[in-house]
Short mmCIF file of C-alpha atoms and ligand atoms in Angstrom, two decimals:
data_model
loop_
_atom_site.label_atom_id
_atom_site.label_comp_id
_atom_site.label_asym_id
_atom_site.label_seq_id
_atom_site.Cartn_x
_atom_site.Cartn_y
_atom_site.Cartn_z
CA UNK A 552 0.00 0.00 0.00
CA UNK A 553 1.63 3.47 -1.24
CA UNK A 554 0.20 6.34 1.56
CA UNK A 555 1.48 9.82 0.76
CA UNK A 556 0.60 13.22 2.59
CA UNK A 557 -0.20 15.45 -0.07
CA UNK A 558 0.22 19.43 0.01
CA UNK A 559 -0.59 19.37 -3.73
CA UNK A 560 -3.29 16.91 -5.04
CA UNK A 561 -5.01 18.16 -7.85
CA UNK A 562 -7.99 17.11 -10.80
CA UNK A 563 -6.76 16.30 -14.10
CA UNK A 564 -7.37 19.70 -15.40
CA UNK A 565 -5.14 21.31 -12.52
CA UNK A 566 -8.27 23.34 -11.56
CA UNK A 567 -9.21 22.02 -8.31
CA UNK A 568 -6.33 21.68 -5.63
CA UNK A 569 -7.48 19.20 -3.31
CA UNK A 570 -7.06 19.75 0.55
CA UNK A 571 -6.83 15.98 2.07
CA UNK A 572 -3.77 15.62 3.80
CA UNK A 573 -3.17 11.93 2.68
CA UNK A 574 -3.88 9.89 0.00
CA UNK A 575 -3.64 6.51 0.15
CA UNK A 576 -2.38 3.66 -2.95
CA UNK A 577 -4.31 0.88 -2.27
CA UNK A 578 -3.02 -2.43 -4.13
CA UNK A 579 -5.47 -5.34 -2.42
CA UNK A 580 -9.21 -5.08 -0.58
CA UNK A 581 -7.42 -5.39 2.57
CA UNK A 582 -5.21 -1.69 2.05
CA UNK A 583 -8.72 -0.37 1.31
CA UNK A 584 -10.38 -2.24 4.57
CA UNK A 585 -7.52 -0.99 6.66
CA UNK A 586 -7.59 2.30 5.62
CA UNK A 587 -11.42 2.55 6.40
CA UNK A 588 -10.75 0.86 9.72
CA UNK A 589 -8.05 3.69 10.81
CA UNK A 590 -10.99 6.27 11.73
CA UNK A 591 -11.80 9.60 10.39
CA UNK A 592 -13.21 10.64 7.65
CA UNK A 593 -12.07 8.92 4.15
CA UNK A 594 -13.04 9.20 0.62
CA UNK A 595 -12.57 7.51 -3.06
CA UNK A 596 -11.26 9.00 -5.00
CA UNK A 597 -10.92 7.65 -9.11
CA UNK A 598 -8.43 9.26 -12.05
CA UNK A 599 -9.54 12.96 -10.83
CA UNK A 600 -11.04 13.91 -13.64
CA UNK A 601 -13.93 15.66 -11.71
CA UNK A 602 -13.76 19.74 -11.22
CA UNK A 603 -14.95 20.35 -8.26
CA UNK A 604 -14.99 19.13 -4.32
CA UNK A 605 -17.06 15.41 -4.90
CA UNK A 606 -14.28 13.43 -4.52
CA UNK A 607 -12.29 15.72 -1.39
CA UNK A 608 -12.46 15.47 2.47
CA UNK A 609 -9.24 17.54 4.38
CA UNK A 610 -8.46 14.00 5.28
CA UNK A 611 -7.63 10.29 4.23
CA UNK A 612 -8.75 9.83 0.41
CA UNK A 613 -8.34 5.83 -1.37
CA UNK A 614 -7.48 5.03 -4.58
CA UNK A 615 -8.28 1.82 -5.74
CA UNK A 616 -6.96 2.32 -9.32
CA UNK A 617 -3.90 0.06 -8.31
CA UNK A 618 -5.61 -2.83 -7.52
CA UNK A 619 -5.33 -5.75 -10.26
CA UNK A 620 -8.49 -5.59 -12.63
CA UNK A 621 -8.81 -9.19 -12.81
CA UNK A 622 -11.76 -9.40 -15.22
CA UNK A 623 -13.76 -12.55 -15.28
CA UNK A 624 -16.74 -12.30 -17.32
CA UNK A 625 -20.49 -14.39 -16.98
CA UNK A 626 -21.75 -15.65 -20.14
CA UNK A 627 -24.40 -16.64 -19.03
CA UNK A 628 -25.27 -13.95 -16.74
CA UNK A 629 -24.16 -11.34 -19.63
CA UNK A 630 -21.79 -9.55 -17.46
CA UNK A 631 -17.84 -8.95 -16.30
CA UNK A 632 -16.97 -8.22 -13.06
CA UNK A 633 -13.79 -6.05 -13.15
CA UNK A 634 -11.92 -4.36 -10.39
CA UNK A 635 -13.68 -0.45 -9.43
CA UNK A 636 -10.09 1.75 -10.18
CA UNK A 637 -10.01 -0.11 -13.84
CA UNK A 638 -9.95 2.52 -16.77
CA UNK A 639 -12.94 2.43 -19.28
CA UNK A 640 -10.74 2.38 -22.21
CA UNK A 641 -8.90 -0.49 -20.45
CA UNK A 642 -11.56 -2.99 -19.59
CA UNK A 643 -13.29 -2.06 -23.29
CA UNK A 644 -9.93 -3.49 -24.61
CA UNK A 645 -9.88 -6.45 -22.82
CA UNK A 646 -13.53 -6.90 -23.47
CA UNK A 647 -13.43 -6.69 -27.41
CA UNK A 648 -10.22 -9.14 -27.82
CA UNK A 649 -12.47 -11.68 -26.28
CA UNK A 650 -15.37 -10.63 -28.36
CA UNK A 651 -17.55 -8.45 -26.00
CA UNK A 652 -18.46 -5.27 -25.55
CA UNK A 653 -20.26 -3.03 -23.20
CA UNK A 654 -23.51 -0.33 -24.45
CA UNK A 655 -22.01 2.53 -24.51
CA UNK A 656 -18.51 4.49 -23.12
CA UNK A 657 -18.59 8.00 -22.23
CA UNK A 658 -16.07 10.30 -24.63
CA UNK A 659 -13.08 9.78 -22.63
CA UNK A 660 -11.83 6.17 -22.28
CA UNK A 661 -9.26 7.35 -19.65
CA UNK A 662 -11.68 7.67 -16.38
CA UNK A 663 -11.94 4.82 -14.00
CA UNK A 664 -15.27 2.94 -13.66
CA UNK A 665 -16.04 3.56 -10.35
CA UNK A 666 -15.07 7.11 -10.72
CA UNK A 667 -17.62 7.29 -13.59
CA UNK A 668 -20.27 5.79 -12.20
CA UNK A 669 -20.22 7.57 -9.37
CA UNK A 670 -21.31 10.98 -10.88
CA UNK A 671 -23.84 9.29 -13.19
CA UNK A 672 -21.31 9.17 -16.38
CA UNK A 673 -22.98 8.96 -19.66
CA UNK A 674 -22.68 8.48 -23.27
CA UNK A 675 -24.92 9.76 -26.36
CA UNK A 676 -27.73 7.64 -27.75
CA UNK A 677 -31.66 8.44 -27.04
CA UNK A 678 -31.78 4.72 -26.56
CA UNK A 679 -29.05 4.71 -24.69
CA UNK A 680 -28.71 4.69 -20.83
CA UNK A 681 -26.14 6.54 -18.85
CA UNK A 682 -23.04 3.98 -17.97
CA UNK A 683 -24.29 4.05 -14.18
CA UNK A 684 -27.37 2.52 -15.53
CA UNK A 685 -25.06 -1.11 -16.88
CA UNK A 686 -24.10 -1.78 -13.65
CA UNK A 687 -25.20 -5.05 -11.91
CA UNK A 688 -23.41 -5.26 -8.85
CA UNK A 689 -20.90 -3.24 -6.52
CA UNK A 690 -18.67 -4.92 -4.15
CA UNK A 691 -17.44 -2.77 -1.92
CA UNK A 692 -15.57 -1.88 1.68
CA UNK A 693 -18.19 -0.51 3.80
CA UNK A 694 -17.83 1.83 7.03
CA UNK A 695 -17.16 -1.06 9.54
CA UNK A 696 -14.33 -1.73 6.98
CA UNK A 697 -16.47 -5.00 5.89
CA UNK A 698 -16.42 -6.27 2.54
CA UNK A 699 -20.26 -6.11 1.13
CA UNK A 700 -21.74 -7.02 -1.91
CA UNK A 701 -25.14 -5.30 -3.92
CA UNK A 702 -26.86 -6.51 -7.07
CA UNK A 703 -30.03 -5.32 -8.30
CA UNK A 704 -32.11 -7.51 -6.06
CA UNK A 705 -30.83 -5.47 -2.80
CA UNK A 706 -33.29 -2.91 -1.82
CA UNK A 707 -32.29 0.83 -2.54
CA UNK A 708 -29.56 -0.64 -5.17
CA UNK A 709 -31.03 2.25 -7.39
CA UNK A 710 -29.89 4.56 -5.33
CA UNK A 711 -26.24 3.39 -4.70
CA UNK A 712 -25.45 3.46 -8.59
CA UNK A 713 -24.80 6.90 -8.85
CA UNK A 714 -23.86 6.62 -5.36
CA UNK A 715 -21.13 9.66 -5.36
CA UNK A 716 -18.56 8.34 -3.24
CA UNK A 717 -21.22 8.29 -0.17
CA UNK A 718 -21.78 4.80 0.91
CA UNK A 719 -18.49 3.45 0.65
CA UNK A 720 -15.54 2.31 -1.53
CA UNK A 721 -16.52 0.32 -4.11
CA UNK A 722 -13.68 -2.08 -5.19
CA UNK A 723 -15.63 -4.82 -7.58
CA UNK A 724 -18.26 -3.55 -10.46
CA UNK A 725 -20.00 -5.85 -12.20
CA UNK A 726 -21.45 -4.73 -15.95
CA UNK A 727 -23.58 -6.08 -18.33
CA UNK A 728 -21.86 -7.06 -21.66
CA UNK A 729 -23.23 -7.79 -25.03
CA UNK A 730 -21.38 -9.12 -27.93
CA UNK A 731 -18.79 -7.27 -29.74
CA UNK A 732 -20.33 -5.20 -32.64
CA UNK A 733 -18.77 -2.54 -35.29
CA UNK A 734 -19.52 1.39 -35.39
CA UNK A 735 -18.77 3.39 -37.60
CA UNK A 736 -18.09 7.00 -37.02
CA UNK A 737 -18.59 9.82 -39.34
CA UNK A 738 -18.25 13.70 -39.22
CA UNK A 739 -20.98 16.29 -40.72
CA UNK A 740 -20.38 19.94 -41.30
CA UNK A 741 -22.84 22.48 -41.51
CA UNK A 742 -25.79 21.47 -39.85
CA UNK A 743 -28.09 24.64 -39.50
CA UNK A 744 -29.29 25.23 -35.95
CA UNK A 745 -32.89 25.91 -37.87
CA UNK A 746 -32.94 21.86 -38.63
CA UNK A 747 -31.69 21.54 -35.24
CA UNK A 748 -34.52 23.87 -33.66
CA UNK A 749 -37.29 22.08 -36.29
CA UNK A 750 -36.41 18.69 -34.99
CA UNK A 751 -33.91 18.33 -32.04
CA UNK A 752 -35.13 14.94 -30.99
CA UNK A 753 -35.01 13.65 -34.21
CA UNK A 754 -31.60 14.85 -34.67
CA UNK A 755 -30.69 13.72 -31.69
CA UNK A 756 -32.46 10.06 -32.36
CA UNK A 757 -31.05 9.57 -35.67
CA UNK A 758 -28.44 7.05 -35.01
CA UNK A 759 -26.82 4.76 -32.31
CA UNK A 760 -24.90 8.04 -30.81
CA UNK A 761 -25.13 11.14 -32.06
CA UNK A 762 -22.90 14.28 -30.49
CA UNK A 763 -23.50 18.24 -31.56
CA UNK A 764 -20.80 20.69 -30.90
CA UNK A 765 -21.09 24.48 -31.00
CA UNK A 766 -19.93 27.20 -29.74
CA UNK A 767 -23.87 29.07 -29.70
CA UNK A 768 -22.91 31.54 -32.08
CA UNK A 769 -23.95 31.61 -35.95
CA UNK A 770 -26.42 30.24 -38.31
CA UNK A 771 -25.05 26.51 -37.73
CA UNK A 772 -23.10 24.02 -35.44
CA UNK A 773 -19.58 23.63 -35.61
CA UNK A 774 -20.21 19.64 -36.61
CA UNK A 775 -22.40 16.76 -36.07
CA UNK A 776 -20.60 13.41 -34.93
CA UNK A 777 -22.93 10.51 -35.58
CA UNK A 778 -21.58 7.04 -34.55
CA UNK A 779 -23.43 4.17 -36.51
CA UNK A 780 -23.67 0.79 -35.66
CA UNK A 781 -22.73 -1.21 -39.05
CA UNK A 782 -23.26 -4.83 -40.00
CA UNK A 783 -19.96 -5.00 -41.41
CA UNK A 784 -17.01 -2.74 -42.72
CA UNK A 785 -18.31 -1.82 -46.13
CA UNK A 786 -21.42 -0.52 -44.97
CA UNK A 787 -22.30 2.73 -46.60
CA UNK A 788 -23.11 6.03 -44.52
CA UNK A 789 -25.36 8.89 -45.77
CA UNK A 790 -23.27 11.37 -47.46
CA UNK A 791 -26.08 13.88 -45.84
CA UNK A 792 -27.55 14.26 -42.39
CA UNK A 793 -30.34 16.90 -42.09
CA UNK A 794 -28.54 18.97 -44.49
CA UNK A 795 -25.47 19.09 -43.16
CA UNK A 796 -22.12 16.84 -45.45
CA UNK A 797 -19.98 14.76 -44.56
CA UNK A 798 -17.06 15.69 -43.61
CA UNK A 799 -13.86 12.65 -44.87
CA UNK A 800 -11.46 14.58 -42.19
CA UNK A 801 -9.29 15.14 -40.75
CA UNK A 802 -11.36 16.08 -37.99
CA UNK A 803 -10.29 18.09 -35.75
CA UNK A 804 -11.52 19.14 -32.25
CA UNK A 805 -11.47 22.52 -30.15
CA UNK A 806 -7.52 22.71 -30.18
CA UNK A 807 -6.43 19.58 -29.39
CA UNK A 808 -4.13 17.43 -32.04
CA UNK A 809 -6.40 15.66 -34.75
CA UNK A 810 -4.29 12.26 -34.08
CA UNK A 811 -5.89 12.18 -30.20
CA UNK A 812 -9.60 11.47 -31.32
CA UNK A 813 -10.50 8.00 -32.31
CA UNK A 814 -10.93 7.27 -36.30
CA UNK A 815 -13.68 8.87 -38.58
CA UNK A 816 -14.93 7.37 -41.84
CA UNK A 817 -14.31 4.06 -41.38
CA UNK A 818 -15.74 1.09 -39.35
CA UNK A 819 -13.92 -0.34 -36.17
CA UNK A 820 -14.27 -2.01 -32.81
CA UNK A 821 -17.20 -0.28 -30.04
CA UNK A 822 -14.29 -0.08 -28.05
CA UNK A 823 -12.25 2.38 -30.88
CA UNK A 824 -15.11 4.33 -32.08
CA UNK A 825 -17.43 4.97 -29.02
CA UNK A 826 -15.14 7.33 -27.08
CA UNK A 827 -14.59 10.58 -28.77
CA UNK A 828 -10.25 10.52 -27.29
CA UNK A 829 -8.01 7.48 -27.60
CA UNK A 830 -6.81 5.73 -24.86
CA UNK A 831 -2.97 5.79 -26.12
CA UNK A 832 -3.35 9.78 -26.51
CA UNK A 833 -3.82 12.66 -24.18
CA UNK A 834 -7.32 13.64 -24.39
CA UNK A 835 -9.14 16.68 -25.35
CA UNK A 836 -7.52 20.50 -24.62
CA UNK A 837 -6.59 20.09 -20.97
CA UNK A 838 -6.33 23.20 -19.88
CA UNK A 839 -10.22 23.69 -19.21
CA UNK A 840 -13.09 23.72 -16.95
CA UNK A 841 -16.34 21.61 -17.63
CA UNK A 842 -19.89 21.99 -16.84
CA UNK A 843 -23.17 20.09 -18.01
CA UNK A 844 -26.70 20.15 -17.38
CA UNK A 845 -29.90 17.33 -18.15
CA UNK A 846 -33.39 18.74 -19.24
CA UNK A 847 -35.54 16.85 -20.72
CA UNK A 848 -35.68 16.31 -24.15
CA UNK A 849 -39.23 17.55 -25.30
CA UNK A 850 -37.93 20.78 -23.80
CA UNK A 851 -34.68 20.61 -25.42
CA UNK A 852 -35.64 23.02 -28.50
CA UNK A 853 -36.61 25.82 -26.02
CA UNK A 854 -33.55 25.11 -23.77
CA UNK A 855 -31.17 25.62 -26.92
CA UNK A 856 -32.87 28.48 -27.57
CA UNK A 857 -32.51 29.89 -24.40
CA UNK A 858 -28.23 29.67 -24.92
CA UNK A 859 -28.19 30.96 -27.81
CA UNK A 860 -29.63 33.81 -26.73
CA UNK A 861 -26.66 34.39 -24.47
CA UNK A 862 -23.95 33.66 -27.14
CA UNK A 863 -22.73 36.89 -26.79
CA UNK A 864 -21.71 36.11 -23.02
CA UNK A 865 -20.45 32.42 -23.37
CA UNK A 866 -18.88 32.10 -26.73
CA UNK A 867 -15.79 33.91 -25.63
CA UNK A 868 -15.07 32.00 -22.77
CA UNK A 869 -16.21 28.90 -24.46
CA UNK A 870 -13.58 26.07 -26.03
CA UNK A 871 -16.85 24.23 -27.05
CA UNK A 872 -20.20 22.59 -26.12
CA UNK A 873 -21.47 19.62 -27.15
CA UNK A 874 -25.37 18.66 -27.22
CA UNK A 875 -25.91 14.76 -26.46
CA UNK A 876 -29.17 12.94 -25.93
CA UNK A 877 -29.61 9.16 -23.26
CA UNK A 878 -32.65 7.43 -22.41
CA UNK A 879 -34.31 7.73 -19.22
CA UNK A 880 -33.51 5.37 -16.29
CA UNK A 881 -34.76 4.49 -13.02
CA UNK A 882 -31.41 5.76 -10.98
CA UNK A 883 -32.62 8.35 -8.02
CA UNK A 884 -29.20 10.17 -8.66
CA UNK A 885 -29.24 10.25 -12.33
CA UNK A 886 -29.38 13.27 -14.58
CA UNK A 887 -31.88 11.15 -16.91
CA UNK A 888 -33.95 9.91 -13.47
CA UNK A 889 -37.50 9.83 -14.94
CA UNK A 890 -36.63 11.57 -18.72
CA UNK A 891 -35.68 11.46 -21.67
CA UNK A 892 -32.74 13.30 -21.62
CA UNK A 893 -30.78 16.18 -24.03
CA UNK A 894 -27.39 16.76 -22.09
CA UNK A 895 -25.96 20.10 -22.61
CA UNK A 896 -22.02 20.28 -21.93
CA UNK A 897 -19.68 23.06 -21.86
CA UNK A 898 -15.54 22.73 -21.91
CA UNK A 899 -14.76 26.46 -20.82
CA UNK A 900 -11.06 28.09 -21.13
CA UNK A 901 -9.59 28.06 -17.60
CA UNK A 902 -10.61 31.57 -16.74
CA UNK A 903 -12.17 30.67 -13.10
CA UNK A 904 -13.76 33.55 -11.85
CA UNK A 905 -15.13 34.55 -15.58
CA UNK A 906 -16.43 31.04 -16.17
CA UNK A 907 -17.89 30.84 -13.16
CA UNK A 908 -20.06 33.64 -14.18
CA UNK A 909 -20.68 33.00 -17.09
CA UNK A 910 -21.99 29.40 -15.75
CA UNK A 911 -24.20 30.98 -13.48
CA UNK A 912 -25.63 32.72 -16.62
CA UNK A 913 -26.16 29.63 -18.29
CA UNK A 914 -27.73 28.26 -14.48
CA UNK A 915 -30.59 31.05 -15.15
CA UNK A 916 -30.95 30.44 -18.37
CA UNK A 917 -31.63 26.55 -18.00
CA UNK A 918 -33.58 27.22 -14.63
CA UNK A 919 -37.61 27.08 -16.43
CA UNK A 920 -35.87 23.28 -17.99
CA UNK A 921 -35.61 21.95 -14.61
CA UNK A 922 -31.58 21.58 -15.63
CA UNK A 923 -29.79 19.27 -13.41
CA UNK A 924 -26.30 19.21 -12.64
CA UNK A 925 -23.59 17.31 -13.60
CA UNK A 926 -22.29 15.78 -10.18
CA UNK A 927 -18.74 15.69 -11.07
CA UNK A 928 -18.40 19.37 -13.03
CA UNK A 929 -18.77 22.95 -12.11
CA UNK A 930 -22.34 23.91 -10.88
CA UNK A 931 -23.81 26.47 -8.45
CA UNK A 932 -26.90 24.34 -7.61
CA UNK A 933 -28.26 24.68 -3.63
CA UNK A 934 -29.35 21.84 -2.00
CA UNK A 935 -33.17 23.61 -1.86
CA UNK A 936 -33.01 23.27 -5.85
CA UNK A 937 -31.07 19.92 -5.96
CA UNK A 938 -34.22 18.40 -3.85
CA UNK A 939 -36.32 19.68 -6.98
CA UNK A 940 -34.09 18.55 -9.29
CA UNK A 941 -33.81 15.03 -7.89
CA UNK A 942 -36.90 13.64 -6.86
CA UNK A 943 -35.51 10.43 -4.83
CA UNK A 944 -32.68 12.85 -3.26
CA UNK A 945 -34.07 12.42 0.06
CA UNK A 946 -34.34 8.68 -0.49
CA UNK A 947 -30.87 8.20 -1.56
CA UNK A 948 -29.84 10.50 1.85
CA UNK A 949 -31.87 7.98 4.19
CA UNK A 950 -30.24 5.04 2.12
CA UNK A 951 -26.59 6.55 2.46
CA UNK A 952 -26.74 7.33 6.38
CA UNK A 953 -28.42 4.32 7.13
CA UNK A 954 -25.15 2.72 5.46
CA UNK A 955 -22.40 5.16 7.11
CA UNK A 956 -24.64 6.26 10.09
CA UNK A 957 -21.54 7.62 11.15
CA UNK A 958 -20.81 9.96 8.29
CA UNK A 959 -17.21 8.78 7.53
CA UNK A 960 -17.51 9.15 3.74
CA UNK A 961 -19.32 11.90 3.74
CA UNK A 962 -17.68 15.50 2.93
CA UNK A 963 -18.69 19.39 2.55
CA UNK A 964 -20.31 19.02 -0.60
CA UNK A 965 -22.84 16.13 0.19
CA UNK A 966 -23.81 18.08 3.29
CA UNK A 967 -24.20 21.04 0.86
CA UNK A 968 -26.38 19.54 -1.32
CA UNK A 969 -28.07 17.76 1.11
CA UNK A 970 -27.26 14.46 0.25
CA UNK A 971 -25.51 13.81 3.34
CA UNK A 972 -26.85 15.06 6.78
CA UNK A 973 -24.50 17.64 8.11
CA UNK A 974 -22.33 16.95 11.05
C1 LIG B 2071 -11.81 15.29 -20.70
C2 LIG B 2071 -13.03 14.83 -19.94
C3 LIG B 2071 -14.06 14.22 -20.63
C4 LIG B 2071 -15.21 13.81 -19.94
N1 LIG B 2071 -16.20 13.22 -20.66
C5 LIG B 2071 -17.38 12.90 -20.02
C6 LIG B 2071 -18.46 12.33 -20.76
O1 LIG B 2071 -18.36 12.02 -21.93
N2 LIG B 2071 -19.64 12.11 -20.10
C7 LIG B 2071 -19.79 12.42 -18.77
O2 LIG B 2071 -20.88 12.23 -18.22
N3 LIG B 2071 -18.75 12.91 -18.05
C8 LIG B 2071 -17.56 13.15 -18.65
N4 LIG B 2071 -16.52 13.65 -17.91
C9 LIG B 2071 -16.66 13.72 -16.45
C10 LIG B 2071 -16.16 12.45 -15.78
O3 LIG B 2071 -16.67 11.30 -16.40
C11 LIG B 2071 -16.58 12.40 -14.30
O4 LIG B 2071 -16.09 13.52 -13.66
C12 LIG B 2071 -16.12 11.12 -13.61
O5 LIG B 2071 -16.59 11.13 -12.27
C13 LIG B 2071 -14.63 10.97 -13.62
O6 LIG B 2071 -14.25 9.74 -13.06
P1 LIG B 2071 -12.97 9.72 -12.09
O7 LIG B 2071 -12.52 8.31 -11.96
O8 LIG B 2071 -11.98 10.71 -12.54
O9 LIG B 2071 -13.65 10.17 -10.71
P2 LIG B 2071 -13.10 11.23 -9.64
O10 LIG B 2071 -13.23 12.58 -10.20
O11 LIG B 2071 -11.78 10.83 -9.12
O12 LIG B 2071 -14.22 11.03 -8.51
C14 LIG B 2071 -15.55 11.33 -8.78
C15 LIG B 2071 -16.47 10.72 -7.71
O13 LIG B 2071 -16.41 9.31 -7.77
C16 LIG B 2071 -16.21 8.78 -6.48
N5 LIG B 2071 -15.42 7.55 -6.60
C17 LIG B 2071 -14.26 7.37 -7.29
N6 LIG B 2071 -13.82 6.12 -7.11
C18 LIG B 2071 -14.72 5.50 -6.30
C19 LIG B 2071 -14.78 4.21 -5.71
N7 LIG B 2071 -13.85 3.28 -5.93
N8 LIG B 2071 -15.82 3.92 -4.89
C20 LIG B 2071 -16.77 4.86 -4.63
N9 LIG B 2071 -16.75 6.09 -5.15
C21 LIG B 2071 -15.74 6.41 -5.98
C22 LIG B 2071 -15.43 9.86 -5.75
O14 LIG B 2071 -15.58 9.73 -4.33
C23 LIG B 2071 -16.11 11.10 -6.27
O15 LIG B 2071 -17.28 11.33 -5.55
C24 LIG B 2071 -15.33 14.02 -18.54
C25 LIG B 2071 -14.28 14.60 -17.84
C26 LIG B 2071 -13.13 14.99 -18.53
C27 LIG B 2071 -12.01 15.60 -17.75
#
């Protein structure tokens, strides 16, 4: 087990310094059941690629992305059960080379699973759930330092999910699998936010996973990314899609090298086409703050709207946004709890005190929607509006201090948002 005291812990974007004084390696269950077993206050924490306080405590933080994967899938069940700290991009690797795959990946392939999970990670696709919504089972180290197990027969499982780091550390996640298929990925250029307006769902709908960026200004969107999946390799792709062409590359995206984004134009692997960044490459710009907010997708015309009307105050500070639809699920801490869901993202330039204005601008502007939060990115949201937002909030409270009466993996921000009880 690798323990260091920290003075300078931060997220992968360098925006958030964290203030826990130790962090601790774990390598086996036990480094994770000892470390829960010392006392105080402790935390997960995944690859830090959050941007705000979820994953921080002032105190003892775990990692359990050095624990061996060890994947061992069900066949008959339809699952794998691989260890929490395991990388997307990794366990989609391992998955396709034996000729499986998983629904969906979120656009970077370089988060761990339990880290995305946790904030209710998600994909594009209207028929698509968020990745929270594949899992089957969490084994994890709860706060007697016990080793328990959850599956979707336990009562409240739908609330431990999404469970944001508040129940315990999970160290097993078990996923359901399908077999391997092909996708092909293609770009489109000038699709005119007037089709997008006419018909957002179906736009949105029109293939497996379909991704908008913009930047809110102008007659059109900056492209369309629609990922197809194909029966085979030769499978021919619309050179057309609600007006806007095809694009044969190279693509490129906000200011990050073309050669980090996975291939476009021809058919590949789930695994290589799903996420938007490559595993073997550093992913998008880096230097960046994120936000993103769910409203529901008969809305989502009006909530578009509503941005564009401030394009004047967010395109400056804007890298780019990028407009992404999932199917509703049944999660109490999911953005898409209960709706069909348009998710509305935002990479800003890392100018904090500018972004964070202009974020509350977008906040306002989103308010009539009903936008929820993403957990794990930049929001101002109270916990008054968050028990709006989230219908089973207070459910998933009960469920979480009736697992840690104690509070010990709770922190500031739970309590601030009311998931936790404050102490
Ligand atoms: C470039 C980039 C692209 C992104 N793309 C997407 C996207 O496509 N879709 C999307 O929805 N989000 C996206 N995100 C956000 C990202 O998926 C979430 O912030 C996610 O939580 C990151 O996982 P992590 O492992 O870094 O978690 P961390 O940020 O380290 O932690 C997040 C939360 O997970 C909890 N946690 C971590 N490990 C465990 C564990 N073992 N047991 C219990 N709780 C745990 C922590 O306590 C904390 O509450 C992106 C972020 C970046 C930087």
């Amino acid at each position: 087990m690798g323990s260091h005291v920290t003075s300078e812990l931060r997220n992968w974007s360098g925006t958030y310094q964290f203030t826990a004084r130790e962090v601790i390696a774990a390598r086996t269950v036990g480094d994770v059941q000892r470390a829960v077993t010392a006392g105080g206050r402790v935390r997960a924490i995944g690859t830090r690629h959050s941007f705000n306080d979820l994953a921080d405590n002032g105190a003892t933080l775990v990692s359990v992305t050095g624990i061996a994967p060890d994947p061992v899938i069900d066949e008959a069940a339809g699952t794998v059960t691989v260890g929490a700290g395991t990388l997307y991009g990794a366990l989609a690797s391992w998955l396709q080379d034996r000729g499986w795959a998983l629904g969906n990946l979120g656009s970077l392939p370089h988060i761990s699973i339990a880290g995305a999970i946790a904030t209710g990670t998600h994909g594009s696709g209207s028929r698509n759930r968020i990745l929270s919504a594949a899992v089957a089972g969490l084994e994890y180290v709860a706060a007697d330092g016990e080793l328990r197990y959850a599956d979707r027969s336990t009562p409240g499982f739908d609330g431990m999910a999404v469970g944001l780091g508040a129940f315990g550390i999970v160290v097993r996640v078990t996923l359901d699998i399908e077999p391997t298929y092909l996708v092909r990925q293609d770009a489109y250029t000038g699709l005119s936010w007037d089709r997008v307006l006419a018909d957002t769902d179906g736009v949105l709908s029109a293939a497996y996973s379909v991704s908008l960026f913009t930047d809110w200004g102008g007659d059109s969107l900056r492209a369309a990314w629609v990922k197809r999946r194909v029966e085979s390799a030769a499978a021919v792709v619309p050179e057309e899609f609600f007006g806007a062409r095809r694009d044969p590359g190279p693509v490129r995206f906000i200011d990050a090298p073309a050669d980090n984004l996975t291939v476009v134009g021809v058919a590949g692997p789930w695994s290589q086409r799903l996420p938007h960044f490559r595993l073997d490459s550093t992913p998008s710009n880096g230097d960046e703050i994120q936000s993103e907010y769910f409203v529901g997708r008969r809305q989502g015309a009006a909530a578009l709207e509503a941005l564009r009307r401030r394009s004047r105050r967010i395109t400056p500070l804007l890298l780019v946004s990028e407009i992404r639809s999932t199917a509703q699920d049944r999660l109490w801490l999911s953005g898409s709890y209960g709706r069909e869901t348009m998710a509305i993202h935002f990479t800003w330039c890392n100018r904090p005190a500018e972004v964070d204005d202009a974020a509350r601008e977008v906040e306002a502007a989103l308010e009539p929607f009903a936008a929820r939060p993403h957990w794990g990115k930049v929001s101002h949201v109270t916990a008054g509006q968050a028990a709006g937002l989230y219908p089973r909030l207070g459910d998933a409270r009960d469920l979480f201090e009736r697992l840690d009466p104690g509070g010990r993996f709770s922190n500031h921000r739970l309590e601030r948002l009311g998931v936790r009880t404050p102490r």
